[in-house]
Amino acid sequence: MSDSLDDDSSHIVTAFVRNRGEVVLLRRSDAVGTYHGQWGAVSGFAEGDPDEQVRTEIHEETGLADDAISLVRSGRPVRFEDGDLGREWVVHPYLFDVDTREIDLSEEHDALEWAHPTVIATVGAGDADDAADGGPVHDAWADRETVPELWTAYERVAPTVRSIAADDEHGAAVLSIRALEVLRDRAGLLVAERAELGVDPEGEREELAALAERLLEARPSMAVLRNRVNRTMAVAAETSGSADDAIAVDFAGAPAVLEAAIAGIDRAVTADDGAAAHAADGLEGRVVTLSRSDTVLDCLRLGDPARVFVAESRPGGEGVDVAETLANDLECPITVHTDAAVAHVLEREAIDRVVVGADTILPDGSVVNKTGTHAMAVAAARDGVPVTVVAATDKISTREEVNLESGSREAVYDGETPIDVLNPTFDVTPADCVSEVVTERGAIPNEEIEAVAGELRALEDWRES
């Protein structure tokens, strides 16, 4: 942290704990020394190293064990003075992801709610009519109060276009939700600013459309990100209503995008869950996979595999982390192996099924996924092993062309000899090597994928309006 703990300020850690696009907000009880009855994130005095103290606070205030939380990022400290208390605070913000919503409150709080972070920006807007621009999700927060500078602290750790572009750890489905969170957060702030700056739907639309375009450019190979951003903007445009209606004018712009983004996040989470559930139905025996797909992880947790083999997935090596996760979550044996051993594993280990995710499914049924998927599918076809691709329908691309991303040269070779290096991040698996594509709608026959692509293509019309 850049702010020293040796000054006279009061340093505290504040952790935003996120699950399925929402964060847990806690109401401070009479047992704490300041800000009684106000809502905040997990917080406490920074005693020693803030990076260590924040984990202690999360465990003490929520009951979440250290292995149940995953640090996303820390942010620049927020420094401010509370004149009423005669105290200067330095807030060290953090963002953590969790897979559960089971929270055990300590005596420091007397209530909790999971909510979209944008309620922080719009909280205290006055009566419900004033807050209604933020939609029904935000109405309940109109008369509440948060601890000072809570939104500023959240902004320091919130997802951004840059963080999405640079993320090489998470799959396309997760990054698509992060993209919707970026749209949601900006729309929520614009809604909050209406009280001071007035209503300017056209200006808000232009700003949010430009942001949406930047998100589309951040990960051009990820169809799911493109489709979900396009749906949010298309729904917002459709529900804004006629400019002749005063109510519609007020709702147009930021409020419409805010509501559509929140609905899009909820829809995305449900779709990914549905795809995993359909694919898990009847999943048993010995399974092989590679790279990281949260949808595939959920599928394996819901299914009944007898053993799971995971390719290490170089150069990122995320398959090793997946193997460790599965070893903690499943009762069956887990084996991690080199990427080069994929054909050997398929031939010698009596594999019953290959299960992989997808970054993109092309209209002809071919699949864009982490490099190594093509080789795994070809080897599986040679040995008569069925290949299941698990993905939401939003991963079906509206385009025939493929924009394959590449990793850094140094990830493969950092020596000084003048040799060329190839480090493709994705490859394309032919449709005839894929046995089934399982989505939230169930298994989609190859001949019907183009029709779904047509549905998604219609969502792009917002860019012409």
Coordinates of C-alpha atoms in Angstrom, one line a residue:
M1 CA 0.0 0.0 0.0
S2 CA 1.2 3.5 -0.8
D3 CA -0.1 5.1 2.3
S4 CA 2.2 4.4 5.3
L5 CA 0.6 3.0 8.4
D6 CA 3.0 5.1 10.5
D7 CA 1.1 8.4 10.2
D8 CA -1.5 9.7 12.6
S9 CA -4.5 8.7 10.4
S10 CA -6.8 5.8 11.2
H11 CA -6.1 3.0 8.7
I12 CA -8.9 0.5 8.0
V13 CA -9.3 -2.3 5.5
T14 CA -12.5 -2.6 3.5
A15 CA -13.3 -5.8 1.6
F16 CA -16.1 -6.1 -1.0
V17 CA -17.0 -9.8 -1.1
R18 CA -18.6 -10.7 -4.5
N19 CA -20.8 -13.6 -5.6
R20 CA -22.7 -13.8 -8.8
G21 CA -22.3 -10.2 -9.6
E22 CA -23.4 -8.9 -6.2
V23 CA -21.5 -7.9 -3.1
V24 CA -22.5 -8.4 0.5
L25 CA -23.4 -5.2 2.4
L26 CA -23.5 -5.2 6.2
R27 CA -25.4 -2.9 8.6
R28 CA -23.2 -1.7 11.5
S29 CA -24.6 -2.5 14.9
D30 CA -24.5 -0.6 18.2
A31 CA -21.5 -2.8 19.2
V32 CA -19.1 -0.8 17.0
G33 CA -17.7 2.5 17.8
T34 CA -18.7 4.6 14.8
Y35 CA -21.3 4.9 12.0
H36 CA -24.1 2.9 13.8
G37 CA -26.9 1.8 11.6
Q38 CA -25.0 2.6 8.4
W39 CA -24.2 0.1 5.7
G40 CA -20.8 -0.9 4.6
A41 CA -18.6 -3.7 3.4
V42 CA -16.4 -5.9 5.6
S43 CA -14.1 -3.6 7.4
G44 CA -11.8 -3.2 10.4
F45 CA -8.7 -1.4 11.7
A46 CA -5.5 -2.3 9.8
E47 CA -3.3 -3.7 12.5
G48 CA 0.0 -4.5 10.8
D49 CA -0.1 -5.7 7.2
P50 CA -3.4 -4.7 5.6
D51 CA -3.1 -7.6 3.1
E52 CA -3.2 -10.0 6.1
Q53 CA -5.6 -8.1 8.2
V54 CA -8.3 -8.0 5.6
R55 CA -8.5 -11.8 5.5
T56 CA -8.8 -11.8 9.3
E57 CA -11.7 -9.3 9.2
I58 CA -13.5 -11.3 6.5
H59 CA -13.3 -14.5 8.7
E60 CA -14.3 -12.7 11.9
E61 CA -17.2 -10.8 10.3
T62 CA -18.6 -13.3 7.9
G63 CA -17.4 -16.7 9.0
L64 CA -15.8 -17.4 5.6
A65 CA -12.5 -19.4 5.9
D66 CA -9.4 -18.2 4.1
D67 CA -9.6 -21.0 1.5
A68 CA -13.2 -19.9 0.7
I69 CA -12.2 -16.5 -0.5
S70 CA -10.2 -15.5 -3.6
L71 CA -8.5 -12.1 -3.9
V72 CA -9.4 -10.3 -7.1
R73 CA -7.4 -7.1 -6.5
S74 CA -6.5 -4.4 -4.0
G75 CA -6.9 -0.7 -4.8
R76 CA -5.2 2.6 -4.0
P77 CA -6.1 3.7 -0.5
V78 CA -8.9 6.3 -0.1
R79 CA -8.0 9.1 2.3
F80 CA -10.6 11.5 3.7
E81 CA -11.4 13.5 6.9
D82 CA -14.6 13.1 8.9
G83 CA -15.1 16.6 10.4
D84 CA -17.9 15.4 12.8
L85 CA -15.5 12.8 14.3
G86 CA -12.4 15.0 14.0
R87 CA -10.7 12.0 12.4
E88 CA -8.8 11.3 9.2
W89 CA -9.4 7.9 7.7
V90 CA -7.3 5.9 5.2
V91 CA -9.3 3.1 3.6
H92 CA -7.5 0.2 2.0
P93 CA -10.0 -1.4 -0.4
Y94 CA -10.1 -5.0 -1.6
L95 CA -12.3 -7.2 -3.8
F96 CA -12.7 -10.9 -3.1
D97 CA -14.8 -13.5 -4.9
V98 CA -16.6 -16.3 -3.1
D99 CA -18.7 -19.3 -4.2
T100 CA -21.2 -19.2 -1.4
R101 CA -23.6 -16.8 0.2
E102 CA -23.7 -18.5 3.6
I103 CA -22.6 -15.7 6.0
D104 CA -22.3 -15.9 9.8
L105 CA -22.6 -12.3 11.1
S106 CA -20.6 -11.2 14.0
E107 CA -21.9 -8.9 16.7
E108 CA -20.5 -5.9 14.8
H109 CA -23.4 -6.1 12.3
D110 CA -27.1 -6.7 12.7
A111 CA -28.2 -7.2 9.1
L112 CA -26.9 -8.1 5.7
E113 CA -28.0 -8.0 2.1
W114 CA -26.5 -9.2 -1.2
A115 CA -26.9 -6.3 -3.7
H116 CA -25.5 -4.9 -6.9
P117 CA -22.8 -2.4 -5.9
T118 CA -24.6 0.4 -7.7
V119 CA -27.0 0.7 -4.8
I120 CA -24.0 2.3 -3.0
A121 CA -23.9 5.1 -5.6
T122 CA -27.6 5.7 -5.5
V123 CA -28.2 5.3 -1.8
G124 CA -29.7 8.2 0.1
A125 CA -31.2 9.7 -3.0
G126 CA -34.3 10.8 -1.0
D127 CA -37.7 9.4 -1.3
A128 CA -38.6 6.4 -3.5
D129 CA -39.7 8.6 -6.4
D130 CA -36.3 10.2 -6.6
A131 CA -34.5 6.9 -6.5
A132 CA -36.9 5.2 -9.0
D133 CA -34.6 6.1 -11.9
G134 CA -32.3 3.3 -10.7
G135 CA -35.1 0.8 -11.1
P136 CA -36.7 -1.6 -8.5
V137 CA -33.4 -3.1 -7.5
H138 CA -32.3 0.3 -6.0
D139 CA -35.7 1.6 -4.6
A140 CA -35.2 -0.2 -1.2
W141 CA -32.0 1.7 -0.7
A142 CA -33.3 5.2 -1.2
D143 CA -33.6 6.0 2.5
R144 CA -30.6 4.1 3.8
E145 CA -27.1 5.5 4.6
T146 CA -23.7 4.1 3.9
V147 CA -20.4 4.7 5.6
P148 CA -18.5 7.6 4.1
E149 CA -16.7 7.1 0.7
L150 CA -17.9 3.6 0.3
W151 CA -18.5 4.1 -3.5
T152 CA -15.1 5.6 -3.9
A153 CA -13.5 2.6 -2.2
Y154 CA -15.5 0.2 -4.5
E155 CA -14.5 2.1 -7.6
R156 CA -10.8 1.5 -6.7
V157 CA -11.3 -2.3 -7.1
A158 CA -14.2 -2.5 -9.5
P159 CA -13.7 -4.3 -12.9
T160 CA -12.6 -2.1 -15.8
V161 CA -12.1 -2.4 -19.5
R162 CA -8.4 -2.6 -18.9
S163 CA -8.7 -5.4 -16.3
I164 CA -10.9 -7.4 -18.6
A165 CA -8.5 -7.0 -21.5
A166 CA -5.6 -8.1 -19.4
D167 CA -7.3 -11.1 -17.6
D168 CA -5.6 -14.3 -18.7
E169 CA -6.9 -16.4 -15.8
H170 CA -10.7 -16.5 -16.2
G171 CA -12.8 -18.0 -19.0
A172 CA -15.0 -16.1 -21.4
A173 CA -18.2 -16.6 -19.4
V174 CA -16.7 -15.0 -16.3
L175 CA -15.3 -12.1 -18.3
S176 CA -18.6 -11.5 -20.0
I177 CA -20.2 -10.9 -16.6
R178 CA -17.3 -8.6 -15.6
A179 CA -18.1 -6.6 -18.8
L180 CA -21.7 -6.3 -17.8
E181 CA -20.6 -5.2 -14.3
V182 CA -18.6 -2.4 -16.0
L183 CA -21.7 -1.2 -17.9
R184 CA -23.8 -1.5 -14.8
D185 CA -21.4 0.4 -12.6
R186 CA -21.1 3.3 -15.0
A187 CA -24.8 3.5 -15.6
G188 CA -25.5 3.4 -11.9
L189 CA -23.1 6.3 -11.3
L190 CA -24.8 8.3 -14.1
V191 CA -28.1 7.7 -12.5
A192 CA -26.8 9.0 -9.1
E193 CA -25.3 12.1 -10.8
R194 CA -28.8 13.1 -12.2
A195 CA -29.6 14.7 -8.8
E196 CA -26.8 17.1 -9.3
L197 CA -26.4 17.4 -13.1
G198 CA -29.9 16.9 -14.3
V199 CA -31.4 14.4 -16.8
D200 CA -29.6 14.0 -20.1
P201 CA -30.7 10.7 -21.7
E202 CA -29.0 11.4 -25.0
G203 CA -25.7 12.3 -23.4
E204 CA -25.9 9.2 -21.1
R205 CA -26.7 7.0 -24.1
E206 CA -23.7 8.3 -26.0
E207 CA -21.3 7.8 -23.1
L208 CA -22.6 4.2 -22.4
A209 CA -22.6 3.3 -26.1
A210 CA -18.9 4.4 -26.3
L211 CA -18.2 2.3 -23.2
A212 CA -19.9 -0.7 -24.7
E213 CA -17.8 -0.3 -27.9
R214 CA -14.6 -0.3 -25.8
L215 CA -15.8 -3.5 -24.0
L216 CA -16.5 -5.2 -27.4
E217 CA -12.9 -4.3 -28.5
A218 CA -11.3 -5.5 -25.3
R219 CA -11.7 -9.2 -26.1
P220 CA -12.7 -9.5 -29.7
S221 CA -12.5 -13.3 -29.8
M222 CA -15.0 -13.8 -27.1
A223 CA -18.5 -14.1 -28.6
V224 CA -20.2 -14.5 -25.3
L225 CA -18.9 -11.1 -24.2
R226 CA -20.0 -9.5 -27.4
N227 CA -23.5 -11.1 -27.3
R228 CA -24.1 -10.2 -23.7
V229 CA -23.0 -6.6 -24.1
N230 CA -25.1 -6.4 -27.3
R231 CA -28.2 -7.8 -25.5
T232 CA -27.8 -5.3 -22.7
M233 CA -27.7 -2.3 -25.1
A234 CA -30.4 -3.7 -27.3
V235 CA -32.8 -4.3 -24.4
A236 CA -32.0 -0.8 -23.0
A237 CA -32.8 0.7 -26.4
E238 CA -36.0 -1.3 -26.7
T239 CA -37.3 -0.4 -23.2
S240 CA -36.5 3.3 -23.3
G241 CA -39.8 4.0 -24.9
S242 CA -41.0 6.9 -26.8
A243 CA -39.3 10.3 -26.4
D244 CA -42.8 11.9 -26.4
D245 CA -43.5 10.3 -23.0
A246 CA -42.1 12.2 -20.1
I247 CA -41.7 9.1 -18.0
A248 CA -40.0 7.3 -20.8
V249 CA -37.6 10.2 -21.3
D250 CA -36.6 10.0 -17.6
F251 CA -36.1 6.2 -17.9
A252 CA -34.1 6.4 -21.1
G253 CA -30.4 6.6 -21.0
A254 CA -28.6 5.4 -17.9
P255 CA -31.6 4.0 -16.0
A256 CA -32.5 1.7 -19.0
V257 CA -28.9 0.5 -19.3
L258 CA -28.6 0.0 -15.5
E259 CA -31.7 -2.2 -15.4
A260 CA -30.7 -4.1 -18.6
A261 CA -27.2 -4.8 -17.3
I262 CA -28.5 -6.1 -14.0
A263 CA -31.0 -8.3 -15.8
G264 CA -28.2 -9.4 -18.1
I265 CA -25.9 -10.4 -15.2
D266 CA -28.8 -12.5 -13.7
R267 CA -29.5 -14.1 -17.0
A268 CA -25.9 -14.9 -17.7
V269 CA -25.4 -16.6 -14.3
T270 CA -28.6 -18.6 -14.8
A271 CA -27.7 -19.7 -18.3
D272 CA -24.2 -20.9 -17.3
D273 CA -25.8 -22.8 -14.4
G274 CA -28.3 -24.4 -16.8
A275 CA -25.7 -25.5 -19.2
A276 CA -23.7 -27.1 -16.4
A277 CA -26.8 -28.9 -15.1
H278 CA -27.8 -30.3 -18.5
A279 CA -24.3 -31.5 -19.3
A280 CA -24.0 -33.1 -15.8
D281 CA -27.1 -35.3 -16.4
G282 CA -25.7 -38.7 -16.9
L283 CA -22.1 -37.7 -16.7
E284 CA -20.1 -40.6 -15.2
G285 CA -17.0 -42.7 -15.8
R286 CA -13.6 -41.4 -16.6
V287 CA -13.4 -37.9 -17.9
V288 CA -10.7 -35.7 -19.4
T289 CA -10.7 -31.9 -19.7
L290 CA -8.3 -29.0 -20.1
S291 CA -8.0 -25.3 -19.2
R292 CA -10.4 -23.5 -16.9
S293 CA -14.1 -23.2 -17.5
D294 CA -16.3 -22.4 -14.5
T295 CA -19.2 -24.0 -16.4
V296 CA -17.3 -27.2 -16.8
L297 CA -16.2 -27.1 -13.2
D298 CA -19.8 -26.9 -12.1
C299 CA -20.8 -29.7 -14.5
L300 CA -18.2 -32.0 -13.0
R301 CA -19.3 -31.1 -9.5
L302 CA -22.9 -31.9 -10.4
G303 CA -22.1 -35.1 -12.3
D304 CA -20.7 -38.4 -11.0
P305 CA -17.3 -38.9 -12.6
A306 CA -15.3 -41.9 -11.5
R307 CA -12.0 -40.1 -12.3
V308 CA -11.0 -36.8 -13.9
F309 CA -7.8 -36.2 -15.9
V310 CA -6.8 -32.6 -16.4
A311 CA -4.3 -31.3 -19.0
E312 CA -1.9 -28.8 -17.5
S313 CA -2.9 -26.2 -20.1
R314 CA 0.4 -24.5 -20.9
P315 CA 1.6 -21.8 -21.0
G316 CA -0.7 -20.4 -18.4
G317 CA -0.9 -23.7 -16.5
E318 CA -4.4 -23.1 -15.3
G319 CA -5.2 -26.8 -15.6
V320 CA -3.0 -27.4 -12.5
D321 CA -5.2 -25.0 -10.5
V322 CA -8.3 -26.7 -11.9
A323 CA -7.0 -30.1 -10.8
E324 CA -6.4 -28.7 -7.2
T325 CA -9.9 -27.3 -7.1
L326 CA -11.5 -30.5 -8.2
A327 CA -9.4 -32.5 -5.7
N328 CA -10.9 -30.4 -3.0
D329 CA -14.5 -30.6 -4.4
L330 CA -14.8 -34.1 -5.7
E331 CA -14.4 -37.5 -4.0
C332 CA -13.0 -39.2 -7.1
P333 CA -9.3 -39.4 -8.0
I334 CA -7.9 -36.4 -9.9
T335 CA -4.9 -36.6 -12.3
V336 CA -3.1 -33.7 -13.8
H337 CA -0.9 -34.5 -16.9
T338 CA 1.2 -32.7 -19.5
D339 CA -0.5 -31.4 -22.6
A340 CA 1.8 -33.6 -24.7
A341 CA 0.3 -36.7 -23.0
V342 CA -3.3 -36.0 -24.1
A343 CA -3.3 -38.7 -26.8
H344 CA -1.6 -41.2 -24.5
V345 CA -4.2 -40.6 -21.8
L346 CA -7.1 -41.1 -24.3
E347 CA -5.6 -44.3 -25.6
R348 CA -4.4 -45.9 -22.4
E349 CA -6.7 -44.7 -19.6
A350 CA -10.1 -45.9 -20.8
I351 CA -11.5 -42.5 -21.0
D352 CA -15.3 -42.3 -21.4
R353 CA -15.8 -38.7 -22.3
V354 CA -14.0 -35.4 -23.1
V355 CA -15.7 -32.4 -21.5
V356 CA -14.5 -29.0 -22.4
G357 CA -15.8 -25.4 -22.4
A358 CA -15.7 -23.0 -25.3
D359 CA -14.7 -19.4 -25.7
T360 CA -16.7 -19.3 -28.9
I361 CA -18.9 -21.6 -31.0
L362 CA -18.9 -20.7 -34.7
P363 CA -22.1 -20.8 -36.7
D364 CA -20.9 -24.0 -38.5
G365 CA -20.5 -25.8 -35.1
S366 CA -16.7 -25.6 -34.9
V367 CA -15.4 -24.5 -31.5
V368 CA -12.8 -21.9 -30.4
N369 CA -11.2 -22.8 -27.1
K370 CA -7.9 -22.9 -25.3
T371 CA -5.1 -24.2 -27.4
G372 CA -4.9 -27.9 -27.1
T373 CA -8.6 -28.5 -27.5
H374 CA -8.3 -29.3 -31.2
A375 CA -5.6 -31.9 -30.6
M376 CA -7.5 -33.4 -27.7
A377 CA -10.7 -33.7 -29.9
V378 CA -8.9 -35.2 -32.8
A379 CA -7.2 -37.8 -30.6
A380 CA -10.6 -38.5 -28.9
A381 CA -12.2 -39.0 -32.3
R382 CA -9.4 -41.4 -33.3
D383 CA -10.1 -43.5 -30.2
G384 CA -13.9 -43.3 -30.3
V385 CA -14.3 -41.1 -27.2
P386 CA -17.2 -38.6 -27.4
V387 CA -16.5 -34.9 -27.0
T388 CA -19.0 -32.7 -25.1
V389 CA -18.7 -29.0 -25.3
V390 CA -20.5 -27.2 -22.4
A391 CA -21.4 -23.6 -22.9
A392 CA -24.3 -21.1 -22.8
T393 CA -26.0 -20.3 -26.1
D394 CA -24.5 -16.8 -25.8
K395 CA -21.2 -18.3 -26.7
I396 CA -22.4 -18.9 -30.3
S397 CA -20.8 -16.4 -32.5
T398 CA -22.6 -14.3 -35.1
R399 CA -19.6 -14.2 -37.3
E400 CA -17.8 -16.7 -39.5
E401 CA -14.4 -15.2 -39.0
V402 CA -12.1 -16.1 -36.1
N403 CA -10.0 -13.6 -34.2
L404 CA -7.5 -15.8 -32.3
E405 CA -5.6 -14.2 -29.5
S406 CA -1.9 -15.0 -28.9
G407 CA 0.1 -15.0 -25.6
S408 CA 3.4 -13.4 -25.0
R409 CA 6.6 -14.6 -26.5
E410 CA 8.3 -14.7 -23.1
A411 CA 5.8 -17.2 -21.8
V412 CA 7.3 -19.8 -24.1
Y413 CA 10.9 -18.6 -24.7
D414 CA 12.8 -15.8 -23.1
G415 CA 16.3 -16.6 -24.3
E416 CA 18.5 -14.5 -26.6
T417 CA 18.8 -16.9 -29.6
P418 CA 17.0 -15.3 -32.6
I419 CA 14.2 -17.9 -33.0
D420 CA 10.5 -17.4 -33.8
V421 CA 8.0 -18.2 -31.1
L422 CA 4.4 -19.3 -31.6
N423 CA 2.1 -19.0 -28.6
P424 CA -1.5 -19.1 -29.8
T425 CA -4.0 -18.8 -26.9
F426 CA -6.9 -20.4 -28.8
D427 CA -7.4 -22.9 -31.5
V428 CA -10.4 -24.1 -33.6
T429 CA -11.8 -27.6 -33.2
P430 CA -13.7 -28.8 -36.3
A431 CA -17.4 -29.5 -35.9
D432 CA -17.0 -33.1 -37.0
C433 CA -14.8 -33.7 -33.9
V434 CA -17.5 -32.5 -31.5
S435 CA -20.1 -35.0 -30.4
E436 CA -22.5 -32.5 -28.8
V437 CA -22.8 -28.9 -27.7
V438 CA -24.8 -28.7 -24.5
T439 CA -26.3 -25.4 -23.4
E440 CA -29.0 -24.1 -21.0
R441 CA -31.5 -25.2 -23.7
G442 CA -30.0 -28.7 -23.6
A443 CA -28.1 -30.3 -26.5
I444 CA -28.2 -28.2 -29.7
P445 CA -27.9 -30.2 -32.9
N446 CA -25.2 -28.9 -35.2
E447 CA -27.7 -27.9 -37.9
E448 CA -29.5 -25.6 -35.4
I449 CA -26.5 -23.6 -34.3
E450 CA -26.8 -21.2 -37.3
A451 CA -30.4 -20.4 -36.3
V452 CA -29.3 -19.4 -32.8
A453 CA -26.5 -17.3 -34.3
G454 CA -29.3 -15.5 -36.3
E455 CA -31.1 -14.7 -33.0
L456 CA -28.0 -13.3 -31.5
R457 CA -27.1 -11.4 -34.7
A458 CA -30.3 -9.4 -34.4
L459 CA -29.0 -8.0 -31.0
E460 CA -26.3 -6.0 -32.9
D461 CA -28.9 -3.6 -34.4
W462 CA -28.5 -1.2 -31.4
R463 CA -25.2 0.0 -32.9
E464 CA -27.1 1.4 -35.9
S465 CA -29.7 3.2 -34.0

